[in-house]
XYZ file of C-alpha atoms in Angstrom:
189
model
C 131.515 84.223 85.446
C 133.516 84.520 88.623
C 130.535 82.624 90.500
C 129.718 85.971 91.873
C 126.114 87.205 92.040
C 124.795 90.511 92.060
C 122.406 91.415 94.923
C 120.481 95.041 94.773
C 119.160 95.641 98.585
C 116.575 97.678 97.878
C 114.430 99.375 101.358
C 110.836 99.604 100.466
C 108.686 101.465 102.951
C 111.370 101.919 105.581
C 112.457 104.732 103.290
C 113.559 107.666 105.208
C 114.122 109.974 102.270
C 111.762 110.062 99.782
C 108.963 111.090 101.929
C 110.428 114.320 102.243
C 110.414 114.706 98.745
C 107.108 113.905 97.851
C 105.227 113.283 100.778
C 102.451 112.630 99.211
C 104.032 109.162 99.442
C 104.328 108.845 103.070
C 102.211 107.716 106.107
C 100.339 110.623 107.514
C 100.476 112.425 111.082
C 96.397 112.397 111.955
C 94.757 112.856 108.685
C 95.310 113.003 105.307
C 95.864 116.867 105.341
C 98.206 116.010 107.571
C 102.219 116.314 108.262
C 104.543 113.670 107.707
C 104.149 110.713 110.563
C 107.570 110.377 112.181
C 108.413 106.873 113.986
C 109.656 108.604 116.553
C 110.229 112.220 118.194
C 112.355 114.279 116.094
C 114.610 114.499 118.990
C 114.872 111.422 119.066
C 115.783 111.412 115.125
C 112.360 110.175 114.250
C 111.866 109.683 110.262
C 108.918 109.169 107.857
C 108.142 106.430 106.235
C 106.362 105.183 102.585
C 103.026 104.504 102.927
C 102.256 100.901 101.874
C 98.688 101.308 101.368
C 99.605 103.795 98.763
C 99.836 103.118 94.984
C 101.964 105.783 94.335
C 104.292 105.110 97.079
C 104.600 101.190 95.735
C 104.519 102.372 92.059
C 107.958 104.591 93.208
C 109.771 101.211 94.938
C 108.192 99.099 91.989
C 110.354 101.459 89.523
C 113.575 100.850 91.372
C 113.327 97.578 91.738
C 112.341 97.325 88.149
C 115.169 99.372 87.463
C 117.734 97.084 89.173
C 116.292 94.057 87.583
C 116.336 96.005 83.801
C 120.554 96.586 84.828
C 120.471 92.311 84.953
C 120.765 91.521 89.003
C 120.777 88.142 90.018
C 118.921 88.878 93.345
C 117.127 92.042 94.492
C 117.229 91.541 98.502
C 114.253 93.453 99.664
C 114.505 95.312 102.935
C 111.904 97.217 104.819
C 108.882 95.730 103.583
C 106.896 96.162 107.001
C 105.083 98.827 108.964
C 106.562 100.583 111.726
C 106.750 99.367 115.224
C 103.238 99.793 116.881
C 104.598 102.296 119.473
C 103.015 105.769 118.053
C 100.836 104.092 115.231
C 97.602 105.401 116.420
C 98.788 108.488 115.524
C 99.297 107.448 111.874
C 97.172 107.727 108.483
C 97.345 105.589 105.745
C 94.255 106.481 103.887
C 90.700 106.208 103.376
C 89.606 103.083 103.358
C 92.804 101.619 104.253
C 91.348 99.997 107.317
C 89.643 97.498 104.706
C 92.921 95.867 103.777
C 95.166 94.248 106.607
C 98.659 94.969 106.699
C 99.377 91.467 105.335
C 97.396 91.518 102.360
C 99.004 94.726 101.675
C 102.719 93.586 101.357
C 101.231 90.308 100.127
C 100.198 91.637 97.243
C 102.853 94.728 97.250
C 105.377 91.035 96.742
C 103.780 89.200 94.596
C 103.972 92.263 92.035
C 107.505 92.202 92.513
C 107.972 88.196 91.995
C 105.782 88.059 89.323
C 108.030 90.406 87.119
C 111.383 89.236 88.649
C 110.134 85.356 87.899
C 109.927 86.252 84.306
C 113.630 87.273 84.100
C 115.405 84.730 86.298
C 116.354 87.175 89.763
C 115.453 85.728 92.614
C 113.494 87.870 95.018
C 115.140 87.467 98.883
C 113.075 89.020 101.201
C 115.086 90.367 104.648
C 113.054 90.228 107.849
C 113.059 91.119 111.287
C 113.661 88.074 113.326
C 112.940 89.454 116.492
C 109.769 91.227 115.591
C 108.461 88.054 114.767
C 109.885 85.915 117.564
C 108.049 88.554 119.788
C 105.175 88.532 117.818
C 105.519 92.395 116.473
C 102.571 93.119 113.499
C 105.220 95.004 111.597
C 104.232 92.562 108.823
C 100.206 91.396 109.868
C 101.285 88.408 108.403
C 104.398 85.784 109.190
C 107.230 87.061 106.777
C 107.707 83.442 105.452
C 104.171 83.556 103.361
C 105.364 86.368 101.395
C 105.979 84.842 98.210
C 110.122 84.724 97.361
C 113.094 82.337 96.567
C 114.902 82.931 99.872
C 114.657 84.884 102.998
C 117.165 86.837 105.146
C 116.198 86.903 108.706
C 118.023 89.825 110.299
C 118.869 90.325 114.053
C 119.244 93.697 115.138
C 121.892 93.757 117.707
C 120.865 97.184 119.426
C 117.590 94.729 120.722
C 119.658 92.717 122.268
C 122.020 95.245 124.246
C 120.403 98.313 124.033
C 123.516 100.042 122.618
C 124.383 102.242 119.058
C 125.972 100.152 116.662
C 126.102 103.047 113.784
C 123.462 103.251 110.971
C 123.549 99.687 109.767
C 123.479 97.137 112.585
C 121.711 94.328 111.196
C 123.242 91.021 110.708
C 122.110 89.138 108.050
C 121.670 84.986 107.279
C 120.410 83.909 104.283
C 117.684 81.067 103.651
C 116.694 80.141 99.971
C 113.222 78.524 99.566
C 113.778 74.831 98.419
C 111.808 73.337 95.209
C 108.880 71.557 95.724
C 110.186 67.954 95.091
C 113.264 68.687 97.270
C 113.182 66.581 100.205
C 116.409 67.173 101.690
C 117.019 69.469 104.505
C 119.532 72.364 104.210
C 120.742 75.286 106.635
């Protein structure tokens, strides 16, 4: 052991590309007849997204995340487990009877699915979130990120927020929190 760990960052529903190959995974434009639902104009290189109110669509991230886990990660860092921003979101289906269900309990459940497999072989499940959605009070997640069960959380800041300006495709910055144990009392950055 070099004292390296393996860390899979797997995107859940922000997942750009599979919608167009099965879109019968994605959020819906309108209805469920509908087109894809982009998060923005397509001039504005606006891209689908997974659905997390559907079963399918979590059964497809479920697989790869299994998948990474079966090829003996330490950590799978999940990424993009949240809705889109609310700008254009009345315009979006997620199903029938969708409404029912609140986006938290949604990805609340959607994670403990994951943990409860990962527990059972050892990875620790780090879940990244948007630190500025939630300092602004964005209900990307309908819930606070930090009572989604996992062993450690990534807060990310996304710099283009901040300035306004194109950083390239990945522009995140990333820290890294791990959950401490129950009995630890001590206090750790």
């Amino acid at each position: 052991n070099l004292g390296l760990d393996v860390v899979a960052r797997i995107f859940a529903f922000e997942d750009s590309t599979a919608p167009y190959n099965a879109n019968d995974l994605a959020i819906r434009y309108q209805s469920e007849d509908g087109v894809l639902w982009l998060d923005d104009s397509v001039d504005n290189g606006g891209k689908p997204w997974l659905n997390p109110y559907s079963d399918t669509a979590q059964k497809y991230v479920l697989d790869i995340i299994f998948d990474a886990i079966d090829h003996e990660v330490d950590a799978v860092l999940l990424d993009g487990i949240r809705f889109p921003e609310e700008e254009g979101m009345d315009y979006a289906y997620f199903g029938v009877g969708t409404e029912e269900v609140s986006k938290g309990e949604i990805l609340s459940r959607f994670i403990q699915r994951v943990y409860s497999t990962a527990v059972l072989t050892d990875t620790d499940v780090i879940l990244a979130y948007d630190a500025y959605a939630v300092i602004k009070g964005n209900d990307i997640y309908g819930i606070n990120p930090l009572e989604l069960k996992a062993d450690g959380y990534a807060p990310y800041i996304d710099l283009e927020q901040f300035v306004g300006e194109k950083f390239g495709d990945d522009h995140r910055s990333y820290a890294y929190s791990r959950r401490l144990p129950e009995n630890d009392q001590g206090a750790r950055c």
